[in-house]
Short mmCIF file of C-alpha atoms in Angstrom, two decimals:
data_model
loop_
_atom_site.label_atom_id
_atom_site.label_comp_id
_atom_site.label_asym_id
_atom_site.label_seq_id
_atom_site.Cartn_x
_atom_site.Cartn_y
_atom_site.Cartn_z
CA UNK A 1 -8.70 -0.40 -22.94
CA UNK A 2 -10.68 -2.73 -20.97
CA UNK A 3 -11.03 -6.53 -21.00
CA UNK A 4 -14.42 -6.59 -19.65
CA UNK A 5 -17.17 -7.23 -21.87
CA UNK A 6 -15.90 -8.65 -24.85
CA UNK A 7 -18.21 -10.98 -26.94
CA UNK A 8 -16.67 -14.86 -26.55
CA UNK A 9 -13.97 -15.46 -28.76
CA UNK A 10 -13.91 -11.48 -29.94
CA UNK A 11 -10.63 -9.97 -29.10
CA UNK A 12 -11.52 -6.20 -28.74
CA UNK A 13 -7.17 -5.41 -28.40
CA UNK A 14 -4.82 -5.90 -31.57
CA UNK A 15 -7.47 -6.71 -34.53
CA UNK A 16 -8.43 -5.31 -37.45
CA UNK A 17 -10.41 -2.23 -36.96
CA UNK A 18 -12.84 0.06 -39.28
CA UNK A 19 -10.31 2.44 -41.09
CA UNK A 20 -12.87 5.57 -39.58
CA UNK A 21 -12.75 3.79 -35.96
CA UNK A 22 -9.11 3.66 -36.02
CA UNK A 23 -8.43 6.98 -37.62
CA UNK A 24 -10.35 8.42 -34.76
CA UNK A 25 -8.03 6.63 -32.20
CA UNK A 26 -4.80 8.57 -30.95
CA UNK A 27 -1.32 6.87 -30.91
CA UNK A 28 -0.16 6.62 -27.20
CA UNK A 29 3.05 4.74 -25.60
CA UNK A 30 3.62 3.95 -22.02
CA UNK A 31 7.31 4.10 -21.80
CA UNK A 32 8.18 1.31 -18.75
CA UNK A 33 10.65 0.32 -17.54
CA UNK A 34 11.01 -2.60 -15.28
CA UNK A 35 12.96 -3.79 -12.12
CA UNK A 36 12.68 -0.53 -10.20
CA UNK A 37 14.31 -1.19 -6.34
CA UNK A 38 16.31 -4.41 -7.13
CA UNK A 39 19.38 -2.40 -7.06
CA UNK A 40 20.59 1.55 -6.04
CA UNK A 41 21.92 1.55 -9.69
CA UNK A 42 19.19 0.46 -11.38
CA UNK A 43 16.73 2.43 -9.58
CA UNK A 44 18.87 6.24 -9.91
CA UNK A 45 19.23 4.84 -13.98
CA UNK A 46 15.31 5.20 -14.10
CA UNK A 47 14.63 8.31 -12.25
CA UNK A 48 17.79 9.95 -15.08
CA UNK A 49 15.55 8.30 -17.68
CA UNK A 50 12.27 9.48 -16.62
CA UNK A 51 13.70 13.41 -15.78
CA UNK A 52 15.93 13.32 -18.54
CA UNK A 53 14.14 11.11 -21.60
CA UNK A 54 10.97 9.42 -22.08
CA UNK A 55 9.98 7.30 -19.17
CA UNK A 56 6.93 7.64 -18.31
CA UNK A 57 6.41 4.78 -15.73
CA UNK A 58 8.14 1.88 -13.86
CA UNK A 59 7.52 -1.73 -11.76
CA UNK A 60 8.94 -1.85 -7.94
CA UNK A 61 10.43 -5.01 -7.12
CA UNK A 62 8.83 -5.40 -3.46
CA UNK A 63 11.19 -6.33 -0.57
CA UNK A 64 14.68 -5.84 -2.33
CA UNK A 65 17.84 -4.14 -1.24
CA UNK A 66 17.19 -0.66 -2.88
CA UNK A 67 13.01 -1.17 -2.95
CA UNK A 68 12.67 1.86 -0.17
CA UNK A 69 15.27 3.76 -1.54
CA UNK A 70 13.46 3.96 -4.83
CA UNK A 71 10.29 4.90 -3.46
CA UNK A 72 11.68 7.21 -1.31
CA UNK A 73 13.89 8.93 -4.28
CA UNK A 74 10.27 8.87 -6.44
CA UNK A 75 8.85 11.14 -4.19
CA UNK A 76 11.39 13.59 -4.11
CA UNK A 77 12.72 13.87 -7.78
CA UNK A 78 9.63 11.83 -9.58
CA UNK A 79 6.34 13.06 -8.54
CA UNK A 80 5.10 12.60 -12.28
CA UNK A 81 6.50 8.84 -12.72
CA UNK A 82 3.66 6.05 -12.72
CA UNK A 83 4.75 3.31 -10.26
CA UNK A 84 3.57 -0.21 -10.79
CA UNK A 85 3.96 -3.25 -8.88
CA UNK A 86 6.78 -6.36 -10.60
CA UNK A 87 5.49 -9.02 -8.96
CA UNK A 88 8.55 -11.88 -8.43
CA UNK A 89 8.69 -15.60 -7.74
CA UNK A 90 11.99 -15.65 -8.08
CA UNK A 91 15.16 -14.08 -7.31
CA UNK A 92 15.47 -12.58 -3.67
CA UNK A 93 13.32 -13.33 -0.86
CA UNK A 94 9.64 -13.07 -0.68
CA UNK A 95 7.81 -10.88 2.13
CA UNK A 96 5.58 -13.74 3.74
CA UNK A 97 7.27 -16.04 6.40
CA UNK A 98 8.85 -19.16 4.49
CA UNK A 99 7.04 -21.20 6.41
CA UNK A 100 3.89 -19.99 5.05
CA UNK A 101 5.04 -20.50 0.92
CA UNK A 102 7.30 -23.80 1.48
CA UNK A 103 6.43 -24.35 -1.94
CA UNK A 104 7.92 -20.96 -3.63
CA UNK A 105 11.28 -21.34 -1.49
CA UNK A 106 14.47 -23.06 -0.79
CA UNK A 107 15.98 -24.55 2.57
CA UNK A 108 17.61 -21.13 3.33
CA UNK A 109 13.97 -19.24 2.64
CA UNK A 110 14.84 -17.33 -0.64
CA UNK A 111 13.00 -18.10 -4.42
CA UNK A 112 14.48 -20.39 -6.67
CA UNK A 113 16.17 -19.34 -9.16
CA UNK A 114 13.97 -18.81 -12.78
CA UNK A 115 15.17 -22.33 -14.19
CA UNK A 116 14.29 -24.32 -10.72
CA UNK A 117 10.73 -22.25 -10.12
CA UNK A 118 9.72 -22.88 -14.04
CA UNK A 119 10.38 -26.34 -13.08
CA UNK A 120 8.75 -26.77 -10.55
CA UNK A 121 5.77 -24.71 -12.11
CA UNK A 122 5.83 -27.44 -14.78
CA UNK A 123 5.59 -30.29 -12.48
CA UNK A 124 3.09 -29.07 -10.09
CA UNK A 125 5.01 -28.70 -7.09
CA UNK A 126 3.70 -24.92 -6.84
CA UNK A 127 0.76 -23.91 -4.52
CA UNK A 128 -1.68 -21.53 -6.51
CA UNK A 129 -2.62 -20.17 -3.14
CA UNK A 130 0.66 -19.59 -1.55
CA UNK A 131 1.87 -17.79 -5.30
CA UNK A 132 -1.93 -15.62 -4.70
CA UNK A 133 -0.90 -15.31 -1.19
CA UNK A 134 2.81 -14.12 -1.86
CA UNK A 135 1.88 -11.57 -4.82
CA UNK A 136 -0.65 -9.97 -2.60
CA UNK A 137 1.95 -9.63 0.73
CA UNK A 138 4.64 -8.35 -2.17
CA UNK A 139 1.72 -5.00 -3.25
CA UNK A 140 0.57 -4.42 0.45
CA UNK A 141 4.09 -4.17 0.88
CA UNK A 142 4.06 -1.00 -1.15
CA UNK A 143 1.02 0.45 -0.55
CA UNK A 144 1.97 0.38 3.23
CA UNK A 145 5.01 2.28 1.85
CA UNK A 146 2.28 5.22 0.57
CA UNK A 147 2.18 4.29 -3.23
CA UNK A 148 -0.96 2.62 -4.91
CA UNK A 149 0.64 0.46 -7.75
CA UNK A 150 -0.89 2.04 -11.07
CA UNK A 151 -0.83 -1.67 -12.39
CA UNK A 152 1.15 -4.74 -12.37
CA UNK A 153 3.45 -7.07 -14.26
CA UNK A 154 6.27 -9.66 -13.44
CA UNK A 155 9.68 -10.54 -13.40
CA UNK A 156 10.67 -12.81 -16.37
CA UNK A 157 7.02 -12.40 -17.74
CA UNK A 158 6.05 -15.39 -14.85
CA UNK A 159 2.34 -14.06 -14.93
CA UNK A 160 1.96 -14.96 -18.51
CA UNK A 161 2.55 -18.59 -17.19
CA UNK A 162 -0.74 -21.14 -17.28
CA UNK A 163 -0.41 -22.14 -13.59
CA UNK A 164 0.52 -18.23 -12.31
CA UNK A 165 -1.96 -16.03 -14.53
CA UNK A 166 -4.93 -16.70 -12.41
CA UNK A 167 -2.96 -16.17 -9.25
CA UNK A 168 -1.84 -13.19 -10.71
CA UNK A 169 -5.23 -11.77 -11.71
CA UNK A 170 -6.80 -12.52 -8.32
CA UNK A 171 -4.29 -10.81 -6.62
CA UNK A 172 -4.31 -7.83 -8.53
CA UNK A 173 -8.22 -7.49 -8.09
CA UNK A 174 -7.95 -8.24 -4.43
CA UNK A 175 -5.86 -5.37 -3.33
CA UNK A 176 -8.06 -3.16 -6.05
CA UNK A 177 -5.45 -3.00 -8.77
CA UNK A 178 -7.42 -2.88 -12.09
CA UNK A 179 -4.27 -2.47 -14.88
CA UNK A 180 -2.27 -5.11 -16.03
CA UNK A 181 0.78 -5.42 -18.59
CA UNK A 182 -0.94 -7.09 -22.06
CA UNK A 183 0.40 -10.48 -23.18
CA UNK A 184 0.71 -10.03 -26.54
CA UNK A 185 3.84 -8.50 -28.56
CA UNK A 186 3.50 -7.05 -32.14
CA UNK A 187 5.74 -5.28 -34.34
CA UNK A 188 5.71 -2.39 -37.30
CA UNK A 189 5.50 -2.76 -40.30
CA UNK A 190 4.94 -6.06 -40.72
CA UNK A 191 6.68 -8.19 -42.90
CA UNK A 192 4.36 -10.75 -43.18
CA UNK A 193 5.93 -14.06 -41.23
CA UNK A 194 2.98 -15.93 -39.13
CA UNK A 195 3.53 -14.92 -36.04
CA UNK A 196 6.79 -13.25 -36.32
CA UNK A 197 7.23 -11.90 -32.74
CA UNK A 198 8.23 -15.15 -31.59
CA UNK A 199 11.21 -17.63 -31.70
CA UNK A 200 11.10 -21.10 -33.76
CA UNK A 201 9.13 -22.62 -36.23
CA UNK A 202 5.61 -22.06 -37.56
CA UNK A 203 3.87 -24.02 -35.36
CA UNK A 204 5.52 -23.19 -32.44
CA UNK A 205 5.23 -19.85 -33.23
CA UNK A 206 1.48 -20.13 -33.55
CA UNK A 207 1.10 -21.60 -30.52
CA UNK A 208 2.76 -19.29 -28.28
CA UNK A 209 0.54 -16.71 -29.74
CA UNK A 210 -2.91 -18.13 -29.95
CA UNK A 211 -1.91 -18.60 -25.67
CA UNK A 212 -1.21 -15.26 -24.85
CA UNK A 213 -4.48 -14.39 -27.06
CA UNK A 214 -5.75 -16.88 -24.05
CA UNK A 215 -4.44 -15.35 -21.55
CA UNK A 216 -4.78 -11.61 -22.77
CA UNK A 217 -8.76 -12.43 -23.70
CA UNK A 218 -9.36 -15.06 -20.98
CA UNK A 219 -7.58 -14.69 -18.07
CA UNK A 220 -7.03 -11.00 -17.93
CA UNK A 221 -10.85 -9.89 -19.37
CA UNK A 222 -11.59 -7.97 -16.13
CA UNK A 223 -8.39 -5.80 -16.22
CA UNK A 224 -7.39 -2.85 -17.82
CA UNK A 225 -3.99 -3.26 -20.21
CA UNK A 226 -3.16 -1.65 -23.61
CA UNK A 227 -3.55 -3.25 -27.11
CA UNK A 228 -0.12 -4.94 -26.90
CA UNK A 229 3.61 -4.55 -26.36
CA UNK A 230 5.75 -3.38 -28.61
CA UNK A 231 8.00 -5.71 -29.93
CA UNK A 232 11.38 -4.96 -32.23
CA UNK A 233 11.14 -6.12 -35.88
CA UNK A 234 12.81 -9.67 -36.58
CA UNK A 235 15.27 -7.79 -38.53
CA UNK A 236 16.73 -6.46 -35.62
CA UNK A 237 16.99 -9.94 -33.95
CA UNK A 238 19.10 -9.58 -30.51
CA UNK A 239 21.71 -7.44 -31.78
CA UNK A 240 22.31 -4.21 -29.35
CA UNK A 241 24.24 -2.11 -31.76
CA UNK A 242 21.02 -2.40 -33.56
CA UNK A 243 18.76 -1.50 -30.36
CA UNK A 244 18.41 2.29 -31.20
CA UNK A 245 17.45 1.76 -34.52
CA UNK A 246 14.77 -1.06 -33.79
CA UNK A 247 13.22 0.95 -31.25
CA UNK A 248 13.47 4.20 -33.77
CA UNK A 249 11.26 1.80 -36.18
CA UNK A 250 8.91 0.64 -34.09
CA UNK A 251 8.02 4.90 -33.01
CA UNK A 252 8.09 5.76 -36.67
CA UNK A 253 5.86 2.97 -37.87
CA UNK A 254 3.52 3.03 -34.57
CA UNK A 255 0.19 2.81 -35.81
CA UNK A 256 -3.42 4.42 -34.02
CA UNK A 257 -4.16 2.75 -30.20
CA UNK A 258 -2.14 2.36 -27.06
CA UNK A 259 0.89 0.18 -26.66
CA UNK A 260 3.71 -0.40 -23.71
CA UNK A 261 7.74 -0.49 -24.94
CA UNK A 262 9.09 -2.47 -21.72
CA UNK A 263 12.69 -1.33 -20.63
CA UNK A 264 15.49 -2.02 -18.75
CA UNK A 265 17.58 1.02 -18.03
CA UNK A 266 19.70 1.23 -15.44
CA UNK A 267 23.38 2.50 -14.00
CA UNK A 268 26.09 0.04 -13.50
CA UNK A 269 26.67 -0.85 -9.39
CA UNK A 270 29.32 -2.68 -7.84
CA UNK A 271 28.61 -6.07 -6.18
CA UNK A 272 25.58 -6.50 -8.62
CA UNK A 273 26.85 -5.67 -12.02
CA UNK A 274 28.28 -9.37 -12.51
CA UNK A 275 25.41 -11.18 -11.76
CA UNK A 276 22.89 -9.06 -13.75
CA UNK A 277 21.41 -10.55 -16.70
CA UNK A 278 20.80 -7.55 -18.37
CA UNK A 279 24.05 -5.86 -17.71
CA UNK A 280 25.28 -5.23 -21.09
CA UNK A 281 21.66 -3.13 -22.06
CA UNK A 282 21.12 -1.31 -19.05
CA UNK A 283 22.96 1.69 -19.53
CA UNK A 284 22.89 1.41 -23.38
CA UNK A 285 19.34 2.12 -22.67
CA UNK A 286 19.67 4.75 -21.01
CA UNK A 287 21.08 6.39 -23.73
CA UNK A 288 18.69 5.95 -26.07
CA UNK A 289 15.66 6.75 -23.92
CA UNK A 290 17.59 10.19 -23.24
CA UNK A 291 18.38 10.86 -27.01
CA UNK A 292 16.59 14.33 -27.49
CA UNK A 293 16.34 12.22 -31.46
CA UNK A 294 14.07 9.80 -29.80
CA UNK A 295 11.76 12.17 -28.31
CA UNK A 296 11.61 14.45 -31.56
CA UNK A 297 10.49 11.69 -33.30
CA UNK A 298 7.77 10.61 -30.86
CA UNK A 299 6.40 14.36 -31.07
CA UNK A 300 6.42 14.07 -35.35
CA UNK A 301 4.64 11.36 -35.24
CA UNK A 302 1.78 12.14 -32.90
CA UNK A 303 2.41 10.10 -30.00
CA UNK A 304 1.21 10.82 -26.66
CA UNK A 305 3.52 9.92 -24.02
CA UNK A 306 1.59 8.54 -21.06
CA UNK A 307 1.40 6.12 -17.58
CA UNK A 308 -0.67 3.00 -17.01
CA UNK A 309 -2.51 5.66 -14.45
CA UNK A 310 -3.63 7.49 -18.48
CA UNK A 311 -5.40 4.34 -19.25
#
């Protein structure tokens, strides 16, 4: 749905809607899964997903050690997979020269790690132009590879940050990318906490939302995203035994409009596997995403399985 043209101050994404305007909209899921290219592993654990389960799209990490090989593997045994751009300040090392984004890098040339660039984010020791600069190098760097990102996102959610959002949207528009991941999370059914997506206590809670209402209403008005993400029900907390059945919730209590479940599937690979943060989920995800269960009850209840390029 687009951002464009909304009234001031009238979210047209995740609000209450006319019951005969939304029993007239279609429920539709963009299955995607993130960190495609950062390692061989990760990257085959996708493509199984996608030929195998319900992927329907991905995010390249630009200029990392398995980035061609992914591409290269998408065109041969993917031609259907939606290919997005995961944008990165941190973790690896950037495509422009160091000398030309002193701010985003260390003595050695590589990103910071998340903690360090957050902090430095925070205390405004990060050039707006160099991050523009180094997100726009990181998607020429795949379209000179022969794939058009269908949209873009970020690693550790950076471009939801205050100082790297409008970086991030300028970039986007600049190389003629017009689809973004939304900011805002929800759940089904609701259970009526304030703002129960997020960690903390009321007020916190309320704050982190009413930004990313900023940022999906504000900063991100001229690009194309769907009504939210799909976020597991409290219940569930952080509890991977419970992953399957959180995710089997969300599907059965998806309501009418268009939503993105964000993933992190992947094989195991030696020499990477210890220092991956999401080591323990990757291939439990796979599973799940392949569980012919899963996809039975995506086709009972309705839902259209589609890419960012369906928007």
């Amino acid at each position: 749905m687009a951002r464009g043209g909304a009234s001031p101050g009238v979210p047209l994404e995740c609000m209450e809607m006319d019951p005969s305007q939304e029993a007239m909209k279609k429920k539709r899921l963009i299955t995607n899964a993130d960190d495609f290219g950062w390692s061989r592993g990760i990257s085959d654990g996708i493509l199984h997903a996608h030929r195998e389960g319900i992927i329907t799209s991905a995010t390249l990490m630009a200029n990392q050690p398995a980035s061609q090989y992914a591409l290269e593997q998408a065109k041969q045994q993917a031609p259907k997979l939606g290919i997005g751009i995961h944008l990165r300040l941190c973790d690896g090392s950037p495509v422009l020269p160091a000398a030309e984004i002193r701010s985003l890098v260390d003595q050695q040339g590589k990103f910071y790690s998340i903690s360090e660039i957050k902090s430095r984010l925070w205390h405004g020791k990060v050039s707006h132009a160099e991050i523009e600069a180094e997100f726009r190098a990181q998607i020429r760097w795949m379209i000179e590879r022969g794939v058009t990102p269908t949209h873009g996102d970020s690693h550790h959610h950076l471009h939801l940050h205050p100082l790297v959002a409008g970086p991030f949207t300028r970039a986007l528009l600049a190389e003629g990318i017009r689809r973004a991941r939304p900011a805002l999370k929800k759940y089904w059914p609701s259970n009526g906490i304030i703002s129960g997506t997020h960690a903390g206590s009321v007020y916190r809670r309320v704050l982190v939302e009413s930004y990313l209402h900023i940022v999906d209403w504000m900063i991100l008005q001229k690009l194309e995203a769907p009504d939210c993400r799909l976020a597991p029900h409290p219940r569930y907390k952080e509890d991977l035994d419970l992953l399957s059945e959180a995710w089997n919730a969300a599907v059965e209590n998806l309501p009418p409009g268009t939503y993105e479940l964000e993933c992190h599937p992947g094989f195991s690979e030696r020499g990477f596997y210890d220092t991956d943060y999401w080591r323990e989920r990757r291939e439990l995800e796979i599973r799940i995403l392949t569980d012919p269960n899963l996809r039975a009850l995506i086709q009972r209840n309705g839902i259209e399985l589609i890419s960012y390029s369906q928007l």
